[in-house]
Coordinates of C-alpha atoms and ligand atoms in Angstrom, one line a residue:
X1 CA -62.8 -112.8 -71.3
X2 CA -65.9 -111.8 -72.9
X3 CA -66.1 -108.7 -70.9
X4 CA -62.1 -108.0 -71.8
X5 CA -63.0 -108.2 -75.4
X6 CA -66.6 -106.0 -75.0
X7 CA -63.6 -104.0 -73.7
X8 CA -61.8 -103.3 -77.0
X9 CA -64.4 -103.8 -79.2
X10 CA -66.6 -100.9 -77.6
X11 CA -65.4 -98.9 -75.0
X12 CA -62.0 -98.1 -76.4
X13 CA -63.2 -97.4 -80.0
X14 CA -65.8 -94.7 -78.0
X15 CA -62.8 -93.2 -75.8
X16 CA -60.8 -92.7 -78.7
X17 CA -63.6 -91.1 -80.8
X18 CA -64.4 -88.9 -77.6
X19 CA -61.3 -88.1 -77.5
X20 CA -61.7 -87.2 -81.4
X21 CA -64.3 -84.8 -80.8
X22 CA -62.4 -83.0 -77.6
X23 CA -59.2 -82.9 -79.9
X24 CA -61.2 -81.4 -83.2
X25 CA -63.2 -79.3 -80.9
X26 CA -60.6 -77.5 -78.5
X27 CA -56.8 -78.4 -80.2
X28 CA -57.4 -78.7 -83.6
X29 CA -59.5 -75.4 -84.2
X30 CA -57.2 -73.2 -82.9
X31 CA -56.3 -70.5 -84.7
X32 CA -53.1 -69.6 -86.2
X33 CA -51.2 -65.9 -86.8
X34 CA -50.2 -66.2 -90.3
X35 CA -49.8 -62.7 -91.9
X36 CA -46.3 -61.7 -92.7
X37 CA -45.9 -58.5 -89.9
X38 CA -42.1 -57.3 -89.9
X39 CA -41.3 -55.9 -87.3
X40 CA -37.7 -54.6 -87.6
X41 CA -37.1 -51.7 -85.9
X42 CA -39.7 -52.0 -83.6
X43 CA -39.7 -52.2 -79.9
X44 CA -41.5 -54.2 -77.8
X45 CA -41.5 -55.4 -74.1
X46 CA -43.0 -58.9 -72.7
X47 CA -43.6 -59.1 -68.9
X48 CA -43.1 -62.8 -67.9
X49 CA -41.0 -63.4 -71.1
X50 CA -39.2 -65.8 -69.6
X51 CA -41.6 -68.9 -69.3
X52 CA -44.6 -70.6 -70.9
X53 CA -46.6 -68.4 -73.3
X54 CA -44.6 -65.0 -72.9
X55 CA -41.3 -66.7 -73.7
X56 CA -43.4 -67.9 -77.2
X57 CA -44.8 -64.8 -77.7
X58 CA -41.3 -62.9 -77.2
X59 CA -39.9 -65.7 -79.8
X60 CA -42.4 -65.4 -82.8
X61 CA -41.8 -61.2 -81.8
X62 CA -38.6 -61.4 -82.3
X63 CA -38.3 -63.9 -85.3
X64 CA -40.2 -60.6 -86.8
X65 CA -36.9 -58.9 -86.1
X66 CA -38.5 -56.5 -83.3
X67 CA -36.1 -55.3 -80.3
X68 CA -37.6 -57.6 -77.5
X69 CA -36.9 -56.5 -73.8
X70 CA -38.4 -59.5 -71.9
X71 CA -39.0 -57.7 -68.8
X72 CA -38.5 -60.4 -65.6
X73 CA -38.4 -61.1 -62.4
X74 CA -36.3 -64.2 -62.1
X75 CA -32.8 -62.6 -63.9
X76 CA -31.5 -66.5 -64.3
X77 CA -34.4 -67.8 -66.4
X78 CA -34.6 -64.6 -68.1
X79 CA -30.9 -64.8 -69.5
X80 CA -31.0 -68.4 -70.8
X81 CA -34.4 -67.6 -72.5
X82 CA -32.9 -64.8 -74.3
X83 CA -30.3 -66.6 -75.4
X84 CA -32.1 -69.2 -76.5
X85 CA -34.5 -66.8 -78.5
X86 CA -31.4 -64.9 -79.8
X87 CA -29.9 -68.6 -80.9
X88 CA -32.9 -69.9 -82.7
X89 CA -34.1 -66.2 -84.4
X90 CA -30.3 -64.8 -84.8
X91 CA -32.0 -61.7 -83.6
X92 CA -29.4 -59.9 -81.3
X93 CA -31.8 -57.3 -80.0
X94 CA -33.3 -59.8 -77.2
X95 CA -32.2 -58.3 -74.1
X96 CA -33.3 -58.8 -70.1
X97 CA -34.2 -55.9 -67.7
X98 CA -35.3 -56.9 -64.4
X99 CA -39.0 -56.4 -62.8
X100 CA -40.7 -57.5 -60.0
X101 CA -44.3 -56.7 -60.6
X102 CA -45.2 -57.8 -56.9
X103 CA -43.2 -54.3 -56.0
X104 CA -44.5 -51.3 -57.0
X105 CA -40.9 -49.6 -56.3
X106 CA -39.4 -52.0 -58.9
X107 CA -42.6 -51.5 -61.8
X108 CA -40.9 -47.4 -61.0
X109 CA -37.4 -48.6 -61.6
X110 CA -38.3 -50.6 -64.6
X111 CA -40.1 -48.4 -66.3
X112 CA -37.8 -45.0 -65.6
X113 CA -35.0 -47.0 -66.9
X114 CA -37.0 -48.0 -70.2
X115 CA -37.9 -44.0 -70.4
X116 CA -34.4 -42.8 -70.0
X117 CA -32.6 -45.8 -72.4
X118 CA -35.6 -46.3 -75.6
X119 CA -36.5 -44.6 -78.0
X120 CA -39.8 -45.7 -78.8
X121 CA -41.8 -48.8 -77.5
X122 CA -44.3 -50.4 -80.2
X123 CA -45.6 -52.8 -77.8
X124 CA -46.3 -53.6 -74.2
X125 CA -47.3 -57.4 -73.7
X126 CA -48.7 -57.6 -70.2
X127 CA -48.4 -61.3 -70.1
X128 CA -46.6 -62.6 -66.5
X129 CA -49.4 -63.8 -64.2
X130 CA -49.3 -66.0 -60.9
X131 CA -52.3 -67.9 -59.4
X132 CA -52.5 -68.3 -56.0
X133 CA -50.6 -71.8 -55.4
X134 CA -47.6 -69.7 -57.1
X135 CA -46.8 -68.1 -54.0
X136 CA -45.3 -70.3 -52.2
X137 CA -47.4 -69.3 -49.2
X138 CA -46.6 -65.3 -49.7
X139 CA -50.1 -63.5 -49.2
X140 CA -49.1 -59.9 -49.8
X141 CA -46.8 -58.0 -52.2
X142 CA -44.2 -55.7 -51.2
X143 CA -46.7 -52.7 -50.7
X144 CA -49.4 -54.8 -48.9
X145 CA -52.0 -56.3 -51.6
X146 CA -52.7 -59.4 -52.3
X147 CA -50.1 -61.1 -54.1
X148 CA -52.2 -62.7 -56.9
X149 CA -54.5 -59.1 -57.3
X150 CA -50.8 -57.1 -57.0
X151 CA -49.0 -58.9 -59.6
X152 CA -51.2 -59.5 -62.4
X153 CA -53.0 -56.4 -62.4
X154 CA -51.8 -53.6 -59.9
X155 CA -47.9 -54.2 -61.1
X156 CA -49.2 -53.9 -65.1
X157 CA -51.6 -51.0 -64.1
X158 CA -48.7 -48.9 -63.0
X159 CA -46.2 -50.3 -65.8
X160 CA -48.7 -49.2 -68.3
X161 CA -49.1 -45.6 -66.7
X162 CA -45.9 -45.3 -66.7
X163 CA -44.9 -46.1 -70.0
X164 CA -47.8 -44.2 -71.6
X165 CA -45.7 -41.6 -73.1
X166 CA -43.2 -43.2 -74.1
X167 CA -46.2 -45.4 -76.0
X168 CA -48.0 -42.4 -77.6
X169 CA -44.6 -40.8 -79.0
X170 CA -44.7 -44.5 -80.5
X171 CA -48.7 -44.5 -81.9
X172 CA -49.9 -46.3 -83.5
X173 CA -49.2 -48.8 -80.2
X174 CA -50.3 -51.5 -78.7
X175 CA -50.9 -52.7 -75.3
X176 CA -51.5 -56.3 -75.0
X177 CA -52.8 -57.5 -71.8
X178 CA -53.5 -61.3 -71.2
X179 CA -56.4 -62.5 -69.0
X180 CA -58.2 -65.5 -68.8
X181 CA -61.5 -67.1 -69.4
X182 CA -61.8 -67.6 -65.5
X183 CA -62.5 -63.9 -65.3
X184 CA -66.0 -65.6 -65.4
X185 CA -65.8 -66.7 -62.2
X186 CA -65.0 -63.6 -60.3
X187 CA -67.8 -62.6 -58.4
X188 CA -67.3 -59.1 -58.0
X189 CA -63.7 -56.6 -58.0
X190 CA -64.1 -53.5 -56.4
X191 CA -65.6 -55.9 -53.1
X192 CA -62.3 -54.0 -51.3
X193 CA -63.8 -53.7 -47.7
X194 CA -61.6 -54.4 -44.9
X195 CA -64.1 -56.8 -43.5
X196 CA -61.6 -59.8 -42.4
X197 CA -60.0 -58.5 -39.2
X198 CA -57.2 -60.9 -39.8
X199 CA -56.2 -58.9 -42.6
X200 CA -56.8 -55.8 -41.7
X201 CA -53.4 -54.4 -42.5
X202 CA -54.0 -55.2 -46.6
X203 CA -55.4 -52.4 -48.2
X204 CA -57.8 -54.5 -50.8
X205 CA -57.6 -58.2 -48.6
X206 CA -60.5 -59.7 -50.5
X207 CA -59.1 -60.0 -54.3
X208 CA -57.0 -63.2 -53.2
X209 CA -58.6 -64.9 -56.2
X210 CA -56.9 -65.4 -59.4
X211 CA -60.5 -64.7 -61.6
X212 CA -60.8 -61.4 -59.9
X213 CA -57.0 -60.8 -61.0
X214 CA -58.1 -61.5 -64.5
X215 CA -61.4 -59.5 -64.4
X216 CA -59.5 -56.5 -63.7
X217 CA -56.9 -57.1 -66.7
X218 CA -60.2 -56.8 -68.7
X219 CA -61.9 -53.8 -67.0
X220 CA -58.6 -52.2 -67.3
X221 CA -57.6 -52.8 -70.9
X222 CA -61.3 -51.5 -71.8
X223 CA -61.1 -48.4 -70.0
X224 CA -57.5 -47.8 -71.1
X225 CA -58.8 -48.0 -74.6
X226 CA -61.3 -45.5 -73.9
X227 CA -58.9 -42.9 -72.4
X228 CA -56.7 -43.1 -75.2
X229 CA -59.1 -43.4 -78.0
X230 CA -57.3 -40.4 -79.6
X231 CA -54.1 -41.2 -79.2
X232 CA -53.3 -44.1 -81.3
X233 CA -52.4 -46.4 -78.1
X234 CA -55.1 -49.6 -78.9
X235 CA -55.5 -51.8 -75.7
X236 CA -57.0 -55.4 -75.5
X237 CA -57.1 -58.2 -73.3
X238 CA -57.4 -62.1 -74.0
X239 CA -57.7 -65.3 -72.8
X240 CA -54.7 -67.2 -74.5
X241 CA -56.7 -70.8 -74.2
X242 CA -55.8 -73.2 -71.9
X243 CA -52.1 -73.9 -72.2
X244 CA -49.6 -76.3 -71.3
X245 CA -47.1 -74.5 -69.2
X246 CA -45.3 -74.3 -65.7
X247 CA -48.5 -73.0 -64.4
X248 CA -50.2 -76.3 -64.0
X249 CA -46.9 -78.5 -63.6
X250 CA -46.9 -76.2 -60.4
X251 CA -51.0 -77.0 -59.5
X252 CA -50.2 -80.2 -59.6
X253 CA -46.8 -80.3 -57.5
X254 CA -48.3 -77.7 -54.7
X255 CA -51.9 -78.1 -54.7
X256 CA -52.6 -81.6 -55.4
X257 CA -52.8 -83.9 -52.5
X258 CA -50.7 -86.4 -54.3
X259 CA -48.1 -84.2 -55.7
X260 CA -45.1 -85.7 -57.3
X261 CA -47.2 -89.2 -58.5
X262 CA -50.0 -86.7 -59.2
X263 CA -48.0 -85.0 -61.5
X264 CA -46.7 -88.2 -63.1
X265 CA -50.1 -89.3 -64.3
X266 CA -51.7 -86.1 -64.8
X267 CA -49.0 -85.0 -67.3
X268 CA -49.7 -87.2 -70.2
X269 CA -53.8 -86.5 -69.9
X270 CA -53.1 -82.7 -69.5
X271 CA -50.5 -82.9 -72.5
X272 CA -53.0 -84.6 -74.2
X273 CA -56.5 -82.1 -73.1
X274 CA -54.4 -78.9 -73.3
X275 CA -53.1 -76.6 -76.4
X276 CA -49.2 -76.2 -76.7
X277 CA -47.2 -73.2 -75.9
X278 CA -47.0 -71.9 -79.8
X279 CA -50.5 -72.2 -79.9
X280 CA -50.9 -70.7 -76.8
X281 CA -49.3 -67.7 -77.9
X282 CA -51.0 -66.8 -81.2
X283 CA -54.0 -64.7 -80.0
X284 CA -51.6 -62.5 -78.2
X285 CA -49.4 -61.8 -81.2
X286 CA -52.9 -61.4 -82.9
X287 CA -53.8 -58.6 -80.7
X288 CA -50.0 -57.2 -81.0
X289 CA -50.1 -57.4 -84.5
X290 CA -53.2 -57.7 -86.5
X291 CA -54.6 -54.9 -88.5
X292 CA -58.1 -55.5 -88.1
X293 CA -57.1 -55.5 -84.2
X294 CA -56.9 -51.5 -84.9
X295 CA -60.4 -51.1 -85.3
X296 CA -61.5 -52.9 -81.6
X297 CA -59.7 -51.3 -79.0
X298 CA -61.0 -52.1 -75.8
X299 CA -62.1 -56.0 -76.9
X300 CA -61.6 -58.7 -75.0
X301 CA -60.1 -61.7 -77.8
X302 CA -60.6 -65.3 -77.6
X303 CA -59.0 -68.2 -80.3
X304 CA -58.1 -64.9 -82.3
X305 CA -61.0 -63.6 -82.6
X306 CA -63.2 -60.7 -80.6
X307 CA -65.6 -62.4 -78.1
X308 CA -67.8 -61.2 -75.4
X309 CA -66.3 -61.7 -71.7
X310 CA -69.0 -62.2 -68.9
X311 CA -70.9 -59.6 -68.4
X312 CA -69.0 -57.9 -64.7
X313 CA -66.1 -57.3 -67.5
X314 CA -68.9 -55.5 -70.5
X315 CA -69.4 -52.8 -67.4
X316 CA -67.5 -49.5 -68.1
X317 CA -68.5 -47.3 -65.1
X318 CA -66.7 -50.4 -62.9
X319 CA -63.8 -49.9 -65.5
X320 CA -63.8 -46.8 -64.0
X321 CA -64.5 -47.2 -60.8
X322 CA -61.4 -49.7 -60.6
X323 CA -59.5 -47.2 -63.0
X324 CA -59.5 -44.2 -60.1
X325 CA -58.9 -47.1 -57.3
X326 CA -56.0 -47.9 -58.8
X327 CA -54.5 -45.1 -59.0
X328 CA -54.8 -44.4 -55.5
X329 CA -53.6 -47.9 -54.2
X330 CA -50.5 -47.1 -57.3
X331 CA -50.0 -43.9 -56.0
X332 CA -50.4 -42.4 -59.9
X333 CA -52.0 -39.0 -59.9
X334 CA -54.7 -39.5 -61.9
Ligands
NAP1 N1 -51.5 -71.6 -69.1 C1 -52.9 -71.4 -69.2 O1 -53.6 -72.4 -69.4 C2 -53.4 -70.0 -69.1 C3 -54.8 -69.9 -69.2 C4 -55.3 -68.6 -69.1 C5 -54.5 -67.5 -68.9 N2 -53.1 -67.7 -68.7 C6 -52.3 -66.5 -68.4 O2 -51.2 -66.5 -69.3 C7 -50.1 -65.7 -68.7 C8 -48.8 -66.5 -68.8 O3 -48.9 -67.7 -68.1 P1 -48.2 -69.1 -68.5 O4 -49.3 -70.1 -68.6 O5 -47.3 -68.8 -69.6 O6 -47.4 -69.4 -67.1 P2 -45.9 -69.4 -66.7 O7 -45.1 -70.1 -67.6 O8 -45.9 -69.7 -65.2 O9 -45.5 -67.8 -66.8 C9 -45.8 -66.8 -65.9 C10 -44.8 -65.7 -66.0 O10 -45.1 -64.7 -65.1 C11 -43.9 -64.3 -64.5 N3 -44.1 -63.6 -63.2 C12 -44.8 -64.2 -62.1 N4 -44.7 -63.3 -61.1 C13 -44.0 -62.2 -61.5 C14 -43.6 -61.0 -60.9 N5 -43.9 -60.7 -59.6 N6 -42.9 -60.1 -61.6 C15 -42.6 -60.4 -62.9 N7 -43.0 -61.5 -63.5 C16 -43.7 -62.4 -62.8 C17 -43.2 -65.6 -64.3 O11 -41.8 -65.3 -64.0 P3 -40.9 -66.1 -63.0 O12 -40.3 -67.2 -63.8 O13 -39.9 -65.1 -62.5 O14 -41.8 -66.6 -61.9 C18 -43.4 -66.2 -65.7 O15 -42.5 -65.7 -66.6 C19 -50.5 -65.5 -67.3 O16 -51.0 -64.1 -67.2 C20 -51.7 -66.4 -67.0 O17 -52.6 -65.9 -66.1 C21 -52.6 -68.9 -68.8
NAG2 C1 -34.8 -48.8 -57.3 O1 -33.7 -48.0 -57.7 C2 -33.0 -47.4 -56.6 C3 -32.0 -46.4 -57.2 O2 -31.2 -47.0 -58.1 C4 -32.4 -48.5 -55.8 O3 -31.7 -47.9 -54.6 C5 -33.5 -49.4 -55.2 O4 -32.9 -50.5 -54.6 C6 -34.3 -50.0 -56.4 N1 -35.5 -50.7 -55.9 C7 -36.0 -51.8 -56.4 C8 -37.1 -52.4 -55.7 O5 -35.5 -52.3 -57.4
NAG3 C1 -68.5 -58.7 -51.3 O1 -68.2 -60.1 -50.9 C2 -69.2 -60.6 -50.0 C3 -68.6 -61.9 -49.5 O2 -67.6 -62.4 -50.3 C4 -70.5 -60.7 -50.7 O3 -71.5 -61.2 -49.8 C5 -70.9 -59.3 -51.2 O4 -72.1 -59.4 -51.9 C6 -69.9 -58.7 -52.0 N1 -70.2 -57.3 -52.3 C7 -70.1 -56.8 -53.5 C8 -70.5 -55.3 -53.7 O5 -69.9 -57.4 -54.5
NAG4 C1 -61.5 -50.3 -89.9 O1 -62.8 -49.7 -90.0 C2 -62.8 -48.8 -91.0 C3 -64.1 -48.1 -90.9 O2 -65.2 -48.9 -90.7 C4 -62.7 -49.5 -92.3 O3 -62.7 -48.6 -93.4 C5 -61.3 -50.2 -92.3 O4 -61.1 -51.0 -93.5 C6 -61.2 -51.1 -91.1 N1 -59.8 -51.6 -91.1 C7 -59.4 -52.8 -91.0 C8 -58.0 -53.1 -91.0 O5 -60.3 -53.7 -90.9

């Protein structure tokens, strides 16, 4: 009994005022995008717009009263979040085009069909991302790459390309692309040997990793800002904080080695470690819409504000390096 009530007396008061700390440390200092941006007639396309953070991002874009193209892959999910978003924002302008950034043949559709049918594109939010127990077992995209390395940044280095013009007739742009802080933990990215005979047939087999992914959204949202430092198209890349969404209902469900009952009591600790989706979004729509952003193309942005990312992501001639290989594995001429 005595222990019982050491119990309450002591340990909980010091969970709760751990907890405290955690809470005032990593949820309650996030930073909000307050500044009253209009955005009516303004374009601007989301890439996973459908789910999580994008589908926030696309809301608070479109609340602004931009035309938001929330540019998916699954057509289902993309419909009923447009109609939610036009429901709660009564903005009309929320449409759905289909893309599949794990096929570079559908990144080429996409993006012709934008070219032929807009006028102008304000913003490009390269937001969808998949981590590796996403897959559901699929190793490779359509053209052969790893599926994690393909999506998140081959399909967006294309997109990008491709809707450069249409971008600069636009300037003064922006192209938002989201990382992570895991970019930390990628060891190298240009390590694209074809050393694994099982593999063999990939072009780039060893990016499987989702940090490597997220390294290169950095490299390349650098080195875009350098190319187009004279042409009004700003480029900057993010880690969004560590979010609440389907992407870690999924880690538990597939990866976890008690799935379902994993999930169950993982949840309400997650819910309760984790920022939610609104505040998940707001260092995105900073970068989109910011005025200071302006003046720090090629930054990497954390809580809202610049920070630095490791130090593999500060190195501009690998920018470059992974800029030209690119290219070739995108077939762009460049
Ligand atoms: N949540 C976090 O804690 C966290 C932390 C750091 C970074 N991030 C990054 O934040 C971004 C958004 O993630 P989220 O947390 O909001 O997860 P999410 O809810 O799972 O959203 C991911 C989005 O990417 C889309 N997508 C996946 N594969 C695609 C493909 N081949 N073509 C087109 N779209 C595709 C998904 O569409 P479908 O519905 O069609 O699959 C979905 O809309 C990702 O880039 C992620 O890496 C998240
Ligand atoms: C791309 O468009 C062409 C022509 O409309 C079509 O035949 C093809 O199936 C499309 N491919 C993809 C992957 O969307
Ligand atoms: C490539 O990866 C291998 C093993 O993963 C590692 O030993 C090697 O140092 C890496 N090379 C580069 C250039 O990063
Ligand atoms: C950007 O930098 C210029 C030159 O340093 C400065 O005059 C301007 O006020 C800055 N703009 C914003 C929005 O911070």
């Amino acid at each position: 009994m005595a222990s019982l009530s050491g119990f309450f007396r002591y340990i909980v008061p010091i969970l709760v005022a751990l907890y405290g700390i955690y809470y005032w440390q990593f949820v309650a200092s996030r930073r909000y995008f307050t500044a009253d941006v209009e955005l009516k007639g303004k374009t601007v396309i989301v890439t996973g717009g459908n789910s999580g953070i994008g589908k926030e991002t696309a809301l608070d874009l479109a609340r602004r009263g931009a035309r938001v193209i929330l540019a998916c892959r699954n057509l289902q999910k993309a419909e009923d979040a447009a109609k939610d978003i036009r429901t709660r924002t009564g903005n009309s302008e929320v449409v759905v085009r289909h893309l599949d950034l794990g096929n570079l043949q559908s990144v080429r559709n996409f993006s012709s069909k934008i070219v032929e049918s807009e006028e102008r594109l304000d913003i490009l939010i390269n937001n969808a991302g998949v981590a590796k127990w996403q897959t559901d077992g699929v190793i490779a995209t359509k053209d052969n790459f790893d599926f994690v390395f393909g999506i998140n940044h081959l399909g967006h280095f294309l997109l990008t390309n491709l809707l450069l013009d249409l971008l600069k007739k636009s300037a003064s742009s922006r192209v938002v692309t989201v990382s992570s802080l895991l970019h930390s933990n990628a060891p190298s990215v240009l390590n694209m040997t074809r050393a694994d005979p099982d593999v063999a047939s990939f072009l780039y087999p060893h990016l499987e990793s989702y940090p490597v992914s997220k390294l290169a959204n950095i490299l390349f949202a650098s080195e875009l800002a350098r190319r187009e430092a004279s042409s009004g198209v700003i480029s900057t890349s993010l880690h969004p904080g560590v979010i609440y969404t389907p992407i870690w209902k999924t880690h538990m469900l597939v990866e976890s080695r008690f799935k379902a009952a994993m999930y169950y009591v993982m949840s309400p600790i997650m819910w309760l470690m984790m920022i939610d989706e609104e505040a998940g979004a707001q260092t995105t729509i900073h970068c989109a819409l910011d005025d200071s952003v302006a003046n720090f193309s090629g930054s990497y942005f954390d809580n809202c504000q610049v920070a630095p990312p490791s130090a593999l992501a500060q190195d501009d001639e690998l920018a470059r390096r992974l800029w030209e290989v690119s290219c070739e594995a995108t077939g762009l001429d460049c």
